[in-house]
XYZ file of C-alpha atoms in Angstrom:
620
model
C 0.000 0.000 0.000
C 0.707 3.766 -0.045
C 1.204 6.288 1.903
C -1.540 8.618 3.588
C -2.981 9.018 0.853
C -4.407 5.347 1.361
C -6.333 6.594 4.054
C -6.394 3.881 6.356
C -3.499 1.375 5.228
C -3.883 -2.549 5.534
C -6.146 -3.411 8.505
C -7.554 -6.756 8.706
C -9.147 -9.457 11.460
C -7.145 -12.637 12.080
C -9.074 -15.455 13.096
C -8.032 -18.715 13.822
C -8.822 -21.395 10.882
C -9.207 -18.946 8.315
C -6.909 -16.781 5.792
C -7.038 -13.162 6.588
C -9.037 -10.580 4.329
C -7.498 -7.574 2.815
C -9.556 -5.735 1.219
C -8.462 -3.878 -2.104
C -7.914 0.052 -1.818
C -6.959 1.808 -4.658
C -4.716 5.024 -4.083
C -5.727 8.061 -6.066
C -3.892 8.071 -8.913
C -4.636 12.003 -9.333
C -1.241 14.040 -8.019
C -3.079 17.392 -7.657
C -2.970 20.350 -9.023
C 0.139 23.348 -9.333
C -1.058 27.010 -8.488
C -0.571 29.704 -11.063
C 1.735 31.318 -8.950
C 4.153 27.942 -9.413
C 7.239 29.041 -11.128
C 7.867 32.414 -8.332
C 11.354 30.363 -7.287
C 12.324 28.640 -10.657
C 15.813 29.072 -11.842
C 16.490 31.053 -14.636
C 15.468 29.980 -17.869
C 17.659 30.129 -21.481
C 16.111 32.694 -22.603
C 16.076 34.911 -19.629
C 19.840 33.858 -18.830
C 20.637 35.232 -22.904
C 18.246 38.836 -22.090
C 20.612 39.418 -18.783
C 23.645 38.625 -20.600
C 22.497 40.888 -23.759
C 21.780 43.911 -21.154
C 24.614 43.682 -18.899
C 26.719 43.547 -22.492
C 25.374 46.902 -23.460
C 25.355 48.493 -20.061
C 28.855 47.655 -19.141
C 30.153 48.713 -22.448
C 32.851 46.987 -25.207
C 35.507 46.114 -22.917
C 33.662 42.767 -21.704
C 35.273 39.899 -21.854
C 33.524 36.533 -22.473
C 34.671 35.021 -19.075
C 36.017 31.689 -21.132
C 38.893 33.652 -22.307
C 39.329 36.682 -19.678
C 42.688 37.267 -18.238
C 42.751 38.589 -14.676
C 43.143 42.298 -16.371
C 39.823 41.767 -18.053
C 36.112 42.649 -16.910
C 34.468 39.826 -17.261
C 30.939 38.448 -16.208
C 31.260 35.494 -13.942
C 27.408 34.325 -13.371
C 24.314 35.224 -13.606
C 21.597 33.389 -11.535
C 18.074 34.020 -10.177
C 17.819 36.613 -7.394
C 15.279 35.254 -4.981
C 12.364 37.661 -3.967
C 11.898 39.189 -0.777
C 10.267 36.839 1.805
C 7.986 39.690 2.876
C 6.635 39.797 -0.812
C 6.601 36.400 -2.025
C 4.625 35.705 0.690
C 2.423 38.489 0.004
C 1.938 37.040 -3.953
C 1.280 33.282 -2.193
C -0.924 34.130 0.884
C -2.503 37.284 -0.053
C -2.603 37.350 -4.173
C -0.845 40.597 -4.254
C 1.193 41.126 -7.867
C 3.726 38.512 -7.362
C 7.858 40.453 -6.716
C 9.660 41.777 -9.993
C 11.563 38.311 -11.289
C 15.380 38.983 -10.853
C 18.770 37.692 -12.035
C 22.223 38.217 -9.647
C 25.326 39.001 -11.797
C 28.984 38.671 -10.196
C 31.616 40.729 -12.255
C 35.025 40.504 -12.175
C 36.270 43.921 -13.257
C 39.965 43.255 -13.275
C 40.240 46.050 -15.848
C 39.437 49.081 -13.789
C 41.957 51.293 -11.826
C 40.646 49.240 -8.537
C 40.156 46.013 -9.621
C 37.253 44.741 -7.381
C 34.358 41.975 -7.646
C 31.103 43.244 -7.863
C 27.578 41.484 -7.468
C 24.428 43.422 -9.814
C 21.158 42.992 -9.561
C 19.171 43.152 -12.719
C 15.806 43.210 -13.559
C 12.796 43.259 -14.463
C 12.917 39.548 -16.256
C 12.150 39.008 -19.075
C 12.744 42.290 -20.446
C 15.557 44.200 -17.955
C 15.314 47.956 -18.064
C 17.851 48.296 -14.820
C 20.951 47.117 -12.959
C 21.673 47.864 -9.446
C 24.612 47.640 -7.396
C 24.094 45.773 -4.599
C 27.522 44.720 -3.324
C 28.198 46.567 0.189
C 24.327 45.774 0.671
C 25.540 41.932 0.569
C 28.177 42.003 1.806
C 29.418 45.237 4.350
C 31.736 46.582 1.507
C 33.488 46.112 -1.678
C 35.297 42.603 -2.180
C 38.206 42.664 -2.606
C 39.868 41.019 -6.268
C 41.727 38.766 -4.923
C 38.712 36.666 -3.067
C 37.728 36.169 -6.484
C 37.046 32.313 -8.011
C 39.533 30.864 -10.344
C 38.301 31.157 -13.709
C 39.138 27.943 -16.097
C 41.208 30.161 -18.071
C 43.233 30.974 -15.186
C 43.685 27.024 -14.089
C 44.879 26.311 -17.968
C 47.594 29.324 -17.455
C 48.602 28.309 -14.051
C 49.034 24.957 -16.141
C 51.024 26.807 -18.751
C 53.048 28.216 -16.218
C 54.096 24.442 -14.760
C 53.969 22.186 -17.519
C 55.264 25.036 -20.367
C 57.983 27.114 -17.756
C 58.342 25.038 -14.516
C 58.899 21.292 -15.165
C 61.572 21.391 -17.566
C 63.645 22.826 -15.193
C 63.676 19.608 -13.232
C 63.317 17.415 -16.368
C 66.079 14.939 -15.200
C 64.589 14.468 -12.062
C 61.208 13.775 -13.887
C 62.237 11.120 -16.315
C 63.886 9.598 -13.458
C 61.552 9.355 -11.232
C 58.053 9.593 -13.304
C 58.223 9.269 -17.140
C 58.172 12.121 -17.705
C 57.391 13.879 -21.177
C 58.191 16.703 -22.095
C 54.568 18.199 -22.458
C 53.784 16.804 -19.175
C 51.322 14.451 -20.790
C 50.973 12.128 -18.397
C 50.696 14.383 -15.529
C 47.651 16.309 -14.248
C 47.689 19.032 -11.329
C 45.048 19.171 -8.534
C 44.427 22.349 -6.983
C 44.200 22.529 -3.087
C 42.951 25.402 -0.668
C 42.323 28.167 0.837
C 45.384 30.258 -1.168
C 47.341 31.485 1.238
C 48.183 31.808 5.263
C 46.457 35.250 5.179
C 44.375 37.620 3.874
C 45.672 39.273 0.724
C 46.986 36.309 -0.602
C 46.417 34.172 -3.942
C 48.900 31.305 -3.861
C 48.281 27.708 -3.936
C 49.741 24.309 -3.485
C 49.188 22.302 -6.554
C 49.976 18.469 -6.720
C 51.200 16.640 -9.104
C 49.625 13.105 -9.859
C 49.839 10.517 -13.378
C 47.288 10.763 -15.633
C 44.941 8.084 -15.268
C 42.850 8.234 -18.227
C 39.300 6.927 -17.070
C 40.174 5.382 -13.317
C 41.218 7.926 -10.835
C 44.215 9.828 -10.857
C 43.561 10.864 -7.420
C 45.091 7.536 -6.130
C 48.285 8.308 -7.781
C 50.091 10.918 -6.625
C 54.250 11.384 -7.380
C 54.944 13.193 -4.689
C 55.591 16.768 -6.490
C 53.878 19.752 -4.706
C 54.462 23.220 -5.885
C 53.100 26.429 -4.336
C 51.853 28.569 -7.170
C 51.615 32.694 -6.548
C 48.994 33.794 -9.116
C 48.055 36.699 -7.811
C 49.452 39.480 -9.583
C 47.117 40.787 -12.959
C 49.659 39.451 -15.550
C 50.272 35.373 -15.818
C 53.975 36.213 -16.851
C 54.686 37.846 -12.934
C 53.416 34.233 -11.918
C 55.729 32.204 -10.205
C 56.866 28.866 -7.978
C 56.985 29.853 -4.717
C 58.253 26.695 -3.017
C 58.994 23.273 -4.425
C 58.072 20.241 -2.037
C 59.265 16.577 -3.324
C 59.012 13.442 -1.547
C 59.208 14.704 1.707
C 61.584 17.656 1.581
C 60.986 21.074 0.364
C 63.285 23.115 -2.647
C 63.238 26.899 -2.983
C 62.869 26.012 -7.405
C 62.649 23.210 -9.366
C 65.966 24.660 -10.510
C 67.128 24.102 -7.111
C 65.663 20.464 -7.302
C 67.487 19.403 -10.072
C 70.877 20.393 -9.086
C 70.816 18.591 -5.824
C 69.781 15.636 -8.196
C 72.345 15.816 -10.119
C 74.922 15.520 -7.329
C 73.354 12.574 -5.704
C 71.736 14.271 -2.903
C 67.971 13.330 -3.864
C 66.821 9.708 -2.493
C 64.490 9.542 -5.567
C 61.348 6.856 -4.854
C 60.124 5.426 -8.507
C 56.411 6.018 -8.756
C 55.441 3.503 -11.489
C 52.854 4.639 -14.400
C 50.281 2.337 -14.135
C 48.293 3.116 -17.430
C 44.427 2.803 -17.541
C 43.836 -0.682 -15.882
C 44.125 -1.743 -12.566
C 41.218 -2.500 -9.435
C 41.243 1.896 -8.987
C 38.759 1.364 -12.580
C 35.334 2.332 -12.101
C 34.853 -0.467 -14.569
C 33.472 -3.673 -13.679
C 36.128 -6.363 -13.126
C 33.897 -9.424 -13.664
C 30.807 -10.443 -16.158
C 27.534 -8.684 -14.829
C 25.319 -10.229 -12.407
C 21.714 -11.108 -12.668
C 19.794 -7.830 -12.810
C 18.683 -5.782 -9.880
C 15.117 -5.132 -8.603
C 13.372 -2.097 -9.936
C 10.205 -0.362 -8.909
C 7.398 0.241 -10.416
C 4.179 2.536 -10.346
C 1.644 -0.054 -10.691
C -1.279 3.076 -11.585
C 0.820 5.565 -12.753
C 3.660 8.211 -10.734
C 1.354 10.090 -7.698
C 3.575 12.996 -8.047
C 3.617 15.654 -10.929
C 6.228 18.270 -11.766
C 5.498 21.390 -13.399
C 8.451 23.551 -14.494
C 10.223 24.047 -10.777
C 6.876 22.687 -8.820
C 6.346 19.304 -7.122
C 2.474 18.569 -6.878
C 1.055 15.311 -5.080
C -1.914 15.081 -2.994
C 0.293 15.561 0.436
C 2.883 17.742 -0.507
C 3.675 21.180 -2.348
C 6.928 22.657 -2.539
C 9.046 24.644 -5.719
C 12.882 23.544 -6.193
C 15.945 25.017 -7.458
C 19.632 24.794 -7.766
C 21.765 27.803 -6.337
C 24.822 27.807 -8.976
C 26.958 28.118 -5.686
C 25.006 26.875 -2.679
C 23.757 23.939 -4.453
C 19.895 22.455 -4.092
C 17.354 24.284 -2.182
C 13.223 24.025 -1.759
C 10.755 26.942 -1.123
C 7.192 27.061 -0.166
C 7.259 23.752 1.197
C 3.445 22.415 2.271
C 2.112 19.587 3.590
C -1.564 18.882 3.152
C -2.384 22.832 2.154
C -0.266 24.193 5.186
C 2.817 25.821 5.133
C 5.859 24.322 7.187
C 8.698 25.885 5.976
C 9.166 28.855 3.433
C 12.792 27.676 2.558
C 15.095 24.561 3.235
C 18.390 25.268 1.347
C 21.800 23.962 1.340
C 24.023 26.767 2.073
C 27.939 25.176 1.657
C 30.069 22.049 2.655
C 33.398 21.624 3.627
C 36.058 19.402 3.498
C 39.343 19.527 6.153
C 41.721 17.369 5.688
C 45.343 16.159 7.764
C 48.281 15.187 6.162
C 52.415 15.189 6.152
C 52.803 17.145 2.778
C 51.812 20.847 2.011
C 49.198 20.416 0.213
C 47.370 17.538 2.276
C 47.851 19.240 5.950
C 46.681 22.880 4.610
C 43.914 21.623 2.500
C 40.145 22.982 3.649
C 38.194 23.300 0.633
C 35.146 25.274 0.923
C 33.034 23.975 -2.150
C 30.241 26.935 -2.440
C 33.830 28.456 -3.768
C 33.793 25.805 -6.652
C 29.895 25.650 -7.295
C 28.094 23.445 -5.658
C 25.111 23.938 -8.178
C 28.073 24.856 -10.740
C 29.565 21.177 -10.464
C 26.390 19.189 -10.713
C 26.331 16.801 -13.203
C 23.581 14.652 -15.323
C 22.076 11.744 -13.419
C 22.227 8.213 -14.743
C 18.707 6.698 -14.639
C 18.931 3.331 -12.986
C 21.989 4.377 -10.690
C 22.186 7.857 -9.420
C 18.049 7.537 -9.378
C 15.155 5.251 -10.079
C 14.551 4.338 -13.823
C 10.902 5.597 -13.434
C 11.781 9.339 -11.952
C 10.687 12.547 -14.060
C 14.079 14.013 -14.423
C 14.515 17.807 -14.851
C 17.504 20.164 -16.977
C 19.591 22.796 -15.481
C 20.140 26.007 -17.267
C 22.997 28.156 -15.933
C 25.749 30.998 -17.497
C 29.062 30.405 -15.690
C 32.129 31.502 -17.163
C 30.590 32.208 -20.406
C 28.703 34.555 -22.814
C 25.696 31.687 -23.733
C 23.674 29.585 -20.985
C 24.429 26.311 -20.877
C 22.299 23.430 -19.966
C 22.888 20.195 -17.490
C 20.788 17.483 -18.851
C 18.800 15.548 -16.340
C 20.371 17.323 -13.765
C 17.871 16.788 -10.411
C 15.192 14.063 -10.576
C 12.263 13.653 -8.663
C 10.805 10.475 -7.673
C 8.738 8.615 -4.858
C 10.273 5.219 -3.213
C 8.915 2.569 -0.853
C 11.128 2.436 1.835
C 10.900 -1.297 2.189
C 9.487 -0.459 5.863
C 6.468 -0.038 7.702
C 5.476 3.596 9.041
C 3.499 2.059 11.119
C 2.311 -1.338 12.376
C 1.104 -3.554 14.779
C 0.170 -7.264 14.994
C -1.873 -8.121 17.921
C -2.318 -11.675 19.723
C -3.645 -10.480 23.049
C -6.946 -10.410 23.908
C -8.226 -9.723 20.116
C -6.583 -11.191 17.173
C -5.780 -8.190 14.253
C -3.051 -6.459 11.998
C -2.553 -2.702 11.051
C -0.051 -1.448 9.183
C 0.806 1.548 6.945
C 3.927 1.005 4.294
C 6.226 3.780 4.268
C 6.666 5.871 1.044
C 8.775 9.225 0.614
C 8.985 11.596 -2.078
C 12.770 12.600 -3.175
C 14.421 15.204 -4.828
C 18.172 14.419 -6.098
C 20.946 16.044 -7.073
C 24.457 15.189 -7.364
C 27.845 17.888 -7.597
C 31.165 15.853 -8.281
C 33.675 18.413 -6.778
C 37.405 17.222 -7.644
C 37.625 13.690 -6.295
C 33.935 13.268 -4.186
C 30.750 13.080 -5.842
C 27.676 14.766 -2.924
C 24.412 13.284 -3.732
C 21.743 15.530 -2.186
C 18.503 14.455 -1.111
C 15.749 16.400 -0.028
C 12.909 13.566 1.553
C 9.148 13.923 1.789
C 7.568 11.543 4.159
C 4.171 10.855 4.127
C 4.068 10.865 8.237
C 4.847 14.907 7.168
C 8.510 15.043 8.368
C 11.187 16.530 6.428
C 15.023 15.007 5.820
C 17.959 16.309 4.408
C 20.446 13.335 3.305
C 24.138 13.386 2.066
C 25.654 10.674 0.509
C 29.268 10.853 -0.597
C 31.055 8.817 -3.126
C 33.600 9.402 -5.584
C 37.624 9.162 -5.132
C 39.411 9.530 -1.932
C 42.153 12.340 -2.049
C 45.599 10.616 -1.857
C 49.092 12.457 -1.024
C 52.659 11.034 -1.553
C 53.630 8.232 1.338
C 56.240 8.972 3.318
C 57.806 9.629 6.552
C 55.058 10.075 9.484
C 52.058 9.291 6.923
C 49.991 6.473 8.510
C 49.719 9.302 11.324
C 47.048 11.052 8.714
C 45.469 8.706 7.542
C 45.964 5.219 5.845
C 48.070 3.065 2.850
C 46.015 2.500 0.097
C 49.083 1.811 -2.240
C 52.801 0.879 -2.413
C 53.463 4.748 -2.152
C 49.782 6.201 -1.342
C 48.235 8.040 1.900
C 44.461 8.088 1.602
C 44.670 11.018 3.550
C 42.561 11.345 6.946
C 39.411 14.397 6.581
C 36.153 15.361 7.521
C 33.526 16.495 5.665
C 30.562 19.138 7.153
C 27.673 20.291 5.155
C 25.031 23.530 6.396
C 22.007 23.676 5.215
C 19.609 26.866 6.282
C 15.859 26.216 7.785
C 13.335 28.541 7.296
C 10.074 27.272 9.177
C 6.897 28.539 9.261
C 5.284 26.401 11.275
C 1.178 27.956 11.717
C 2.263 30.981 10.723
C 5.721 33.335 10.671
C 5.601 33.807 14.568
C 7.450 30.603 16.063
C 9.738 29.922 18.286
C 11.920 27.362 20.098
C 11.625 24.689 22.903
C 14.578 22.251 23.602
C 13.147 19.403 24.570
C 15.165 16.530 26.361
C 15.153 13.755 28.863
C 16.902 13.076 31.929
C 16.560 10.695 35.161
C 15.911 12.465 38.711
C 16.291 10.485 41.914
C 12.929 9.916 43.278
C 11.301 8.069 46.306
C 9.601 5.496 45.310
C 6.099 6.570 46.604
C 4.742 3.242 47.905
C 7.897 2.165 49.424
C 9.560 5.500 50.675
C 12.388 4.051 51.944
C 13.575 2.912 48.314
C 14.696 5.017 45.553
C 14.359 5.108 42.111
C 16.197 6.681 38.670
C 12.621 8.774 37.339
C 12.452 9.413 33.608
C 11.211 12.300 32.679
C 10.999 15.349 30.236
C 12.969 18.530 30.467
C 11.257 21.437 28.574
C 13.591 24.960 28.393
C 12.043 27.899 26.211
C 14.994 29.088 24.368
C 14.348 33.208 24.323
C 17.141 34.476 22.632
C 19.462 33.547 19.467
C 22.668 32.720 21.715
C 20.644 30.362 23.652
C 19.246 28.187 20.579
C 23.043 27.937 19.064
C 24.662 24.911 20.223
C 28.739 24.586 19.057
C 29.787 21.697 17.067
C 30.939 18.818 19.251
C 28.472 18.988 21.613
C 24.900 17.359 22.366
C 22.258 19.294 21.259
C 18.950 18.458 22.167
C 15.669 17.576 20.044
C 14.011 21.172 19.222
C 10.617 21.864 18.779
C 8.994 24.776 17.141
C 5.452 25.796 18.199
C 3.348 27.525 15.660
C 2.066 30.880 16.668
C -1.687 29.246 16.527
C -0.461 26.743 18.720
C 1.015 28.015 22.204
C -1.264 27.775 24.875
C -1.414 30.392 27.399
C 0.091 29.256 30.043
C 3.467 29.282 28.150
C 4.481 25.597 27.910
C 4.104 23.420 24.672
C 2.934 20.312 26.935
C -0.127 18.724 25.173
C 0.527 21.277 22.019
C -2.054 20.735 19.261
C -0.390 20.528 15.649
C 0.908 22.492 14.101
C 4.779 21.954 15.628
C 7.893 21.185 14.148
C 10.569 18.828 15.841
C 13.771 19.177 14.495
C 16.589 16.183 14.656
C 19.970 15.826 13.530
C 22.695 13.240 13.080
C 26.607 14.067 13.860
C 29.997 12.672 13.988
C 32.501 12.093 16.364
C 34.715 14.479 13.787
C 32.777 17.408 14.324
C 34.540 18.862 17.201
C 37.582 18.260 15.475
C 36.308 20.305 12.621
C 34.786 23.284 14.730
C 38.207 23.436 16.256
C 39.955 23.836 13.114
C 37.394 26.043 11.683
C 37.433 28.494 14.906
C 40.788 29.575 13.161
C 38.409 31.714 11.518
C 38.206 30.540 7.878
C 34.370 30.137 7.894
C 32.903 31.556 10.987
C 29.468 29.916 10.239
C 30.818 26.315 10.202
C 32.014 26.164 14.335
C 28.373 25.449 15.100
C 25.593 22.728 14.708
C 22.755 24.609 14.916
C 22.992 28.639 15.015
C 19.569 30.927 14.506
């Protein structure tokens, strides 16, 4: 059976001598229908995506550059993505049919060409037909950014690879053949960029390793044990240069440098063999296939139906998106016609990481730097989702003059969860059977960033709770064995560290539980000595509830590593007067989270204040 919308499950008498009945209930096969006002949070379309591009073309004049081939000199136009409305007047459009918020695009612009070189973040609009542009970067952000916070364009990775491959390596081209077969291009080598770039602020340099060229199975598990730190920071690629040199466990001021203590004999030089494209790293199967899996099936059609960016079935509402830099996110989110939450968005992950080598212990990537909507890539009906799940494109502009599309890029699909919600067999007293089977509606995405691939779920049950899921797959990152190593992590080859990290993902909660006046109750439990009333001279370990109203901010934000306890959040039409959410009618939100043991680790490192936001597991 279904979900809720099966009204009352599988019930059935059991009595003795005879089979049990079940009688035959037929789910509606009718998904419901999307309000007009459905597409007020949909991502930009082509079209749209080619008007903003056309206007901010003629309003920031002939010395744009088409961001595929800009030089750190040029202006160029990074992205351009939708602007989300106002809460205050979206919800004004949805609740109150007032004329739904002008539709929006948000530009970033690197103008590298101007006597300050700066980032800048534009707001144009109306869309589809944008008559204005307006500046709205010390609204964001407190001030102007500075240029060197910027992203790395692609065109600056291929000259930073110009730089090592075309100027660097054949300074230690001895060394190389020695040691890694190395050609003279550098074909069979590939950098991997690490982060953040630099020990302070004002800096743009990098560690970049150096690992074979595994066409098709993973160069991340083959590293050589070449590091270089990369200063890119100045406006021309020729001021570039190699900052440090770090090779097998010792660091060089140059490659130069390198190779001259190589040729006198004062380099213990480890062979890293070139393993070609085979080997058990392959993502390819190794043996014949096996029978095929199970599959499921919609026996009278999907329940669900998805209109442009809206999710319709006959328990749940709710618009979705993709955030070219925070990744996937959900608005308007409804279950049975009421609200619970206006927005449930990913906001950035991280990645630290521990190692021996520069670029392994300094590594803390910050992946809303890379894209995490930016990265996603197509889904693969049958693996990353359900053969039967509508599957929906991504248009986006990054880097570029002309949108670009991600086919298939977030599907949508319900599952049975192989579980009961609910159920109960009985054998005392009276003989019977309930039970409910447990279906969830999903929305998927998937951003490969480097080595992992995040696969993003957003879960509708039909009980009405709401989960966020990560799943992470991919590559491991690997550094160059030596010394120390197994310290950071563990062997995974003759000369490989699978290095030792910790990955954290926030995600922002916007809930409107019964209306946009809630607040917060940490509920928990805890055992108070008691006597035992019928026998006073005994004592017992009472359980019972602990109920705390949280009044301000600082008291509802609980530091990573710790224990925070199960919130609820009233709805304003549900607090009774007395002040205490004992016995609260519905409608109330409890919110639950899982941790790891690494998370005080990683609010430790993070305190050093890289992100600020990431030291806690819950802040308001």
């Amino acid at each position: 059976m279904g979900d809720g919308e099966s009204a009352k499950g599988v019930e059935r008498e059991c009595k003795p001598g005879q089979a049990p009945r079940c009688p035959s209930v037929s789910p509606s096969a009718q998904p419901g229908t999307h309000p007009g006002q459905s597409q007020l949070f949909a991502d930009l379309s082509r079209e749209e995506l080619t008007a903003v591009m056309s206007f901010l073309t003629r309003q920031l004049g002939p010395g744009l550059v088409d961001a595929a081939q800009a030089r750190p000199s040029d202006n160029c136009v990074f992205s351009v993505e939708l602007h989300l409305p106002p809460k205050a007047a979206a919800l004004a459009h949805l609740d109150r049919g007032s004329p739904p918020p002008a539709r929006e695009a948000l530009a970033i612009v690197f103008f590298g060409g101007q006597p300050q070189p700066n980032v800048s973040e534009l707001v144009v609009g109306p869309l589809p037909r944008p008559s204005y542009l307006r500046d709205v970067t010390v609204e964001r952000h407190g001030g102007p950014l500075p240029y060197h916070r910027r992203p790395v364009l692609r065109r600056e990775y291929l000259d930073i690879d110009q730089l090592i491959f075309g100027r660097e390596l054949p300074q230690a081209a001895g060394l190389l053949h020695h040691c890694c077969f190395y050609k003279r291009s550098g074909q069979n080598l590939v950098t991997v960029t690490t982060a953040p770039r630099g020990l302070q602020s004002g800096d743009r340099a990098a560690w970049f390793g150096l690992y074979y060229n595994i066409s098709g199975a993973g160069f991340f598990l083959h590293p050589v044990g070449l590091e270089l730190l990369v200063d890119h920071k100045a406006l021309d690629p020729a001021r570039w240069a190699i900052q440090k040199v770090f090779f097998q466990g010792r660091y060089y001021e140059s490659l130069a440098q390198l190779e001259d203590q190589f040729e006198a004999g004062l380099v213990n030089v480890v062979l890293i063999p070139d393993n070609g494209t085979g080997g058990s790293w392959s993502l390819k199967s190794q043996g014949p296939p096996g029978p095929a899996p199970p599959l499921q099936v919609h026996p009278q059609g999907p329940r669900f139906s998805v209109q442009g960016s809206r999710v319709t079935s006959s328990l749940w509402t709710f618009s979705f998106g993709l955030g070219a830099f925070s990744g996937p996110r959900i608005f308007d989110i409804r279950f049975r016609g009421e609200r619970l939450a206006y927005e449930i968005s990913l906001q950035e992950a991280l990645a630290v990481y521990g190692g021996n080598s520069p670029a392994a212990m300094l590594t803390r990537y910050i992946d809303g730097s890379f894209g995490l909507g930016k990265y996603s890539t197509p889904l693969t009906r049958g693996v990353d989702c359900p053969y039967l799940a509508t599957y929906v494109d991504w248009h986006f502009l990054l880097e570029s003059h002309t949108p670009k599309t991600t086919r298939d890029a977030i599907c949508v699909f319900e599952q049975n969860q192989g579980l009961p919600l609910r159920r109960h067999h009985s054998n005392f007293y009276s003989h019977y059977f309930g039970g409910l089977a447990e279906t969830v509606l999903v929305v998927r995405s998937v951003s490969t960033l480097l080595n992992y691939d995040y696969l993003w779920d957003m879960v509708f049950h039909s009980s009405g709770a709401i989960e966020v899921r990560l799943h992470i797959t991919g590559y491991i990152s690997s550094a160059f064995l030596f010394g120390a190593a197994r310290r950071y992590g563990n062997q995974v080859g003759e000369q490989t560290l699978g290095t030792v990290h910790t990955h954290s993902a926030h995600f922002k909660v916007d809930l409107d539980v019964g209306g946009l006046e809630n607040w917060v109750w940490a509920e928990d439990m805890t055992y108070v000595p008691t006597p035992v009333p019928w026998s006073p001279k005994h004592q017992m370990q009472r359980l019972q509830v602990t109920r705390k109203l949280l009044e301000t901010e600082e008291q509802a934000t609980f530091p990573l590593g710790g224990a925070p306890p199960p919130l609820r959040v009233p709805g304003q039409q549900s607090q009774q007067q007395v002040g205490s959410p004992a016995g609260l009618p519905h409608p109330a939100a409890q919110l639950c989270w899982g941790a790891t043991a690494a998370e005080q680790l990683l609010g430790e490192s993070l305190q050093l204040g890289e992100v600020s936001g990431g030291v806690f597991s819950l802040a308001n």
